[in-house]
Amino acid sequence: EVGEMRIGCPGFRPCLVVLQVKLNRCDSNLYISMKLKAAAEIGICANHIRLPKTATEEEVLRGILAVNEDSAVHGLIVQLPLDSIHRINIQRVTQCIAPEKDVDGLNSVNAGKLARGDLTGCFIPCTPSGCMELIAQTGVNIAGKNAVVIGRSKIVGAPMHDLLLWNHATVTTCHTMTPDLPAQVIKADILVACAGKAELVKGEWLKKGAVVIDCGINHIPDRSRPSGARVVGDVDFPSALTRAAFITPVPGGVGPMTVAMLMENTVKSAKKFLKAFQPGKWPIVYTKINRQHPQPSDGEISQSCAVKPISSLSSEVGLLSSEVEAYGKSRGKVQLDVLKRTEALPNGKYVVVTGITPTLMGEGKTTTALGLAQALGAHLNMNAFACLRQPTHCNTVNVTGKDILFLTGDSEAVSRASAVVVASLSPRMQLEAKQICKVTVWPLVFHKGGPRASSPLHLNRLKVSHSAATDRLNLLVASEIMAVLSLSSSLEDLQQRLSKIIVAQPQSREPVTVKDLGVAGMLNMILKDAIKPCLMQTVEGTPVFLHTNPLCDIAHGNSSILSDKIALKLVGPDGFVVTEAGWGADIGLEKFFNIKCRSSGLQPDVVVMVVTVRGLKMHGRVPSVSIFTNLQLLEVGCSHLRKQIENSRAYGLPVVLAVNTFSSDTGAELDMVCQQARLAGALDAVCCTHWSDGGAGAVALGMAVQSAAETPHSFNFLYSLEIPVQEKITVIAQKMYGAKDVVLSTKAMEKVTLFTGQGLGNLPVCIAKTPLSLSQDPEVMGIPRDFILSVEDILANAGAGFLCPLVHSVSLIGEEIPPTGDCILTSC
């Protein structure tokens, strides 16, 4: 059978693990050596795990869990007894063994099935199974016979009773409290002795012609032996030999048959694994959804769905139990150690979902990303993961299965970290505010004799000014910390990036950083759990990482690098990871490629462009064009679609259009959009109904993405980091937004000079502008022409690793606050 399995799956070998707490018991060591030798003879890979006698119960359980989660192991036996110097609960140990690998049949799942007569659906303990095989070899029909079992241990006696019973024998189990044992034994047509007492059963007790199976292993003194002892069974063999028709010797009877049954169970387990095994495929179970008419509310859909326990989901996608920290029943944090374990594995296919410039009602990028992941996984049988940003606000529930209520406290951790930074800087700000007040404000306070006294109105203005400056600093620091969290690739990288965050910029000195404040280590401690991606699932059971939520204007607006990296390893080379870029292709996708991909080193394979007919109609409302019909409106709006497809193709990747359809869309409108997309260079254009139909509504999109991922492509960035800062801004503005030119204010030019002198000139840029238009005017739809992009200021996000030019239309919290002393906050 082992040879047949190798023919069907070259290189495959059944694997057995024997776990033993190291001890000097000759019988245990003898049995283990017999098992290892037998396994090697028939081609089973056998590993012997020896734990020291100082091993604790928890160490034994951890060893069992590691074997449970090793897909290359098909059988596990724990060699009993566990003679540790510590007290170990044997019941807890046997319960820890995965039932599908419990080839010794000791787990309560297997024992329960045996007790209920489910002999084909469980692993039968090896010694009772061997006894049944020996009885079968005698030719004696068990049905209708009187059988007596001496002993009721969970390993031999109790399962032996069940086996004989379900083979239609009349069974009596005897034990220490059984009166007149000989009277019971004399009735037995079949006797199984497993009491563990040397030569307990005498020959005269036996019924003439009985079948005697002796499972006992006992040592009695024998001076004639070099060891001073010899092995005997529970039956007095010489006297029993004259009355029994068949009797097993000790040693050499039941022992070898037990080993043979162990090998049989291991092969059986390996065959069951191989039957369900698909190379590179997760053993994941998806949830089928039933469409309802009319469409239920998002909350009703979320509440009606059965959610898999996070332990089941994590196991299905290849995560070990030690790598997942459960947060309730349906979500959990994934340890970063998984990246080390999977380091040598190849990455899967990387898909980024973007869209046209969003309208006020949105285009559906998030629902498309989740629908695509569900289609690839539940409907196209591919390993598929979705990686999304956490929602900015506390609670979001929708049909795609995203149900978040504060998640795991990541945003709160970022807020705490920001508060620590601001609190560390505030004493200096207050001191300098007092000094500047004495020099410039206090002499202006009017007084008529007596002491000077500020008016309540004047004092209130000073308080408001300081409060606004603090609020602005808090916003910017929190934004950069979240961006740092999103762009970090390890805890070490996180601390290095946090240390570089600039919190103040003196006019005449080097910038003040978090490292200078001495709080980088504290921030790292606050964020040590927040850096771990949060694992959840859609309503169809597709795995999703929700991690970090950097802003889309003064930050890059993408989910974390770590969630993408872990997911790409878990899905395998043929799987897909679907992530989302915030806002439209001109902003979110540009930042995804030029900031996130530069930091991660990952190269996407496919861009999915999401569009709606109603969104394109809104972009078709251009004042200079007279519109008479919906199709004409749509035709004008398609010019915006062509521009965004051009933006997406600028990076050398295939683009697939996903039309997020509504019941109000007509066939002619959908055909026009798909046709215009193909003319603009999209590899394919597909209409999707995932909002109402779940993954089934995005199957065509999934197939198009699969095909696109196989097309040859060469990824490239939009600009080189070596070019000057102003030129980077110009490249983005002209190629992505369609601007005629870029104008930097005097203040912005000063910042360019300052940051270049500080060695920050080779960072990518993250332009903060309105997401509602390609231009800087949110009221201008479609494709703006001949506009000038005005950059008012530039922020240095040295920790996150980018410069942030602020376009004229972007404003931060509060009004412009004059610098205190010689210190200019990064928000100024």
Coordinates of N, CA, C and O in Angstrom, one line a residue, residues 87 126 143 155 239 351 539 547 565 661 715 790:
R87 N 3.9 15.7 37.8 CA 2.6 15.1 37.7 C 2.0 15.5 36.3 O 2.0 16.6 36.0
C126 N -4.4 -0.3 19.0 CA -3.6 -1.3 18.3 C -3.6 -2.7 18.9 O -3.8 -3.7 18.2
A143 N -19.2 -14.6 16.5 CA -20.6 -14.4 16.7 C -21.2 -15.5 17.5 O -21.0 -16.7 17.2
I155 N -6.7 1.3 27.5 CA -5.9 1.0 26.4 C -6.2 -0.4 25.7 O -6.2 -0.6 24.5
S239 N 0.3 -24.8 31.9 CA -0.9 -25.5 32.3 C -2.0 -25.2 31.3 O -2.9 -26.0 31.1
V351 N -2.8 41.1 -6.2 CA -3.8 41.8 -6.9 C -4.2 43.1 -6.1 O -4.5 43.0 -4.9
V539 N -18.6 36.4 5.0 CA -19.8 35.5 5.3 C -19.6 34.2 4.6 O -20.3 33.2 5.0
H547 N -6.0 45.3 8.8 CA -4.9 45.8 9.6 C -4.4 47.2 9.1 O -4.2 47.5 8.0
K565 N 2.4 40.5 3.2 CA 3.5 39.5 3.2 C 3.1 38.1 3.8 O 3.4 37.1 3.2
T661 N -22.2 46.6 -10.9 CA -23.5 46.9 -11.5 C -24.6 47.1 -10.5 O -24.6 46.6 -9.3
F715 N 6.8 45.2 -14.1 CA 6.5 46.3 -13.2 C 7.5 47.4 -13.1 O 8.7 47.1 -13.1
S790 N -1.1 73.8 -7.1 CA -0.4 74.7 -6.2 C -0.1 74.0 -4.9 O -1.0 73.5 -4.2

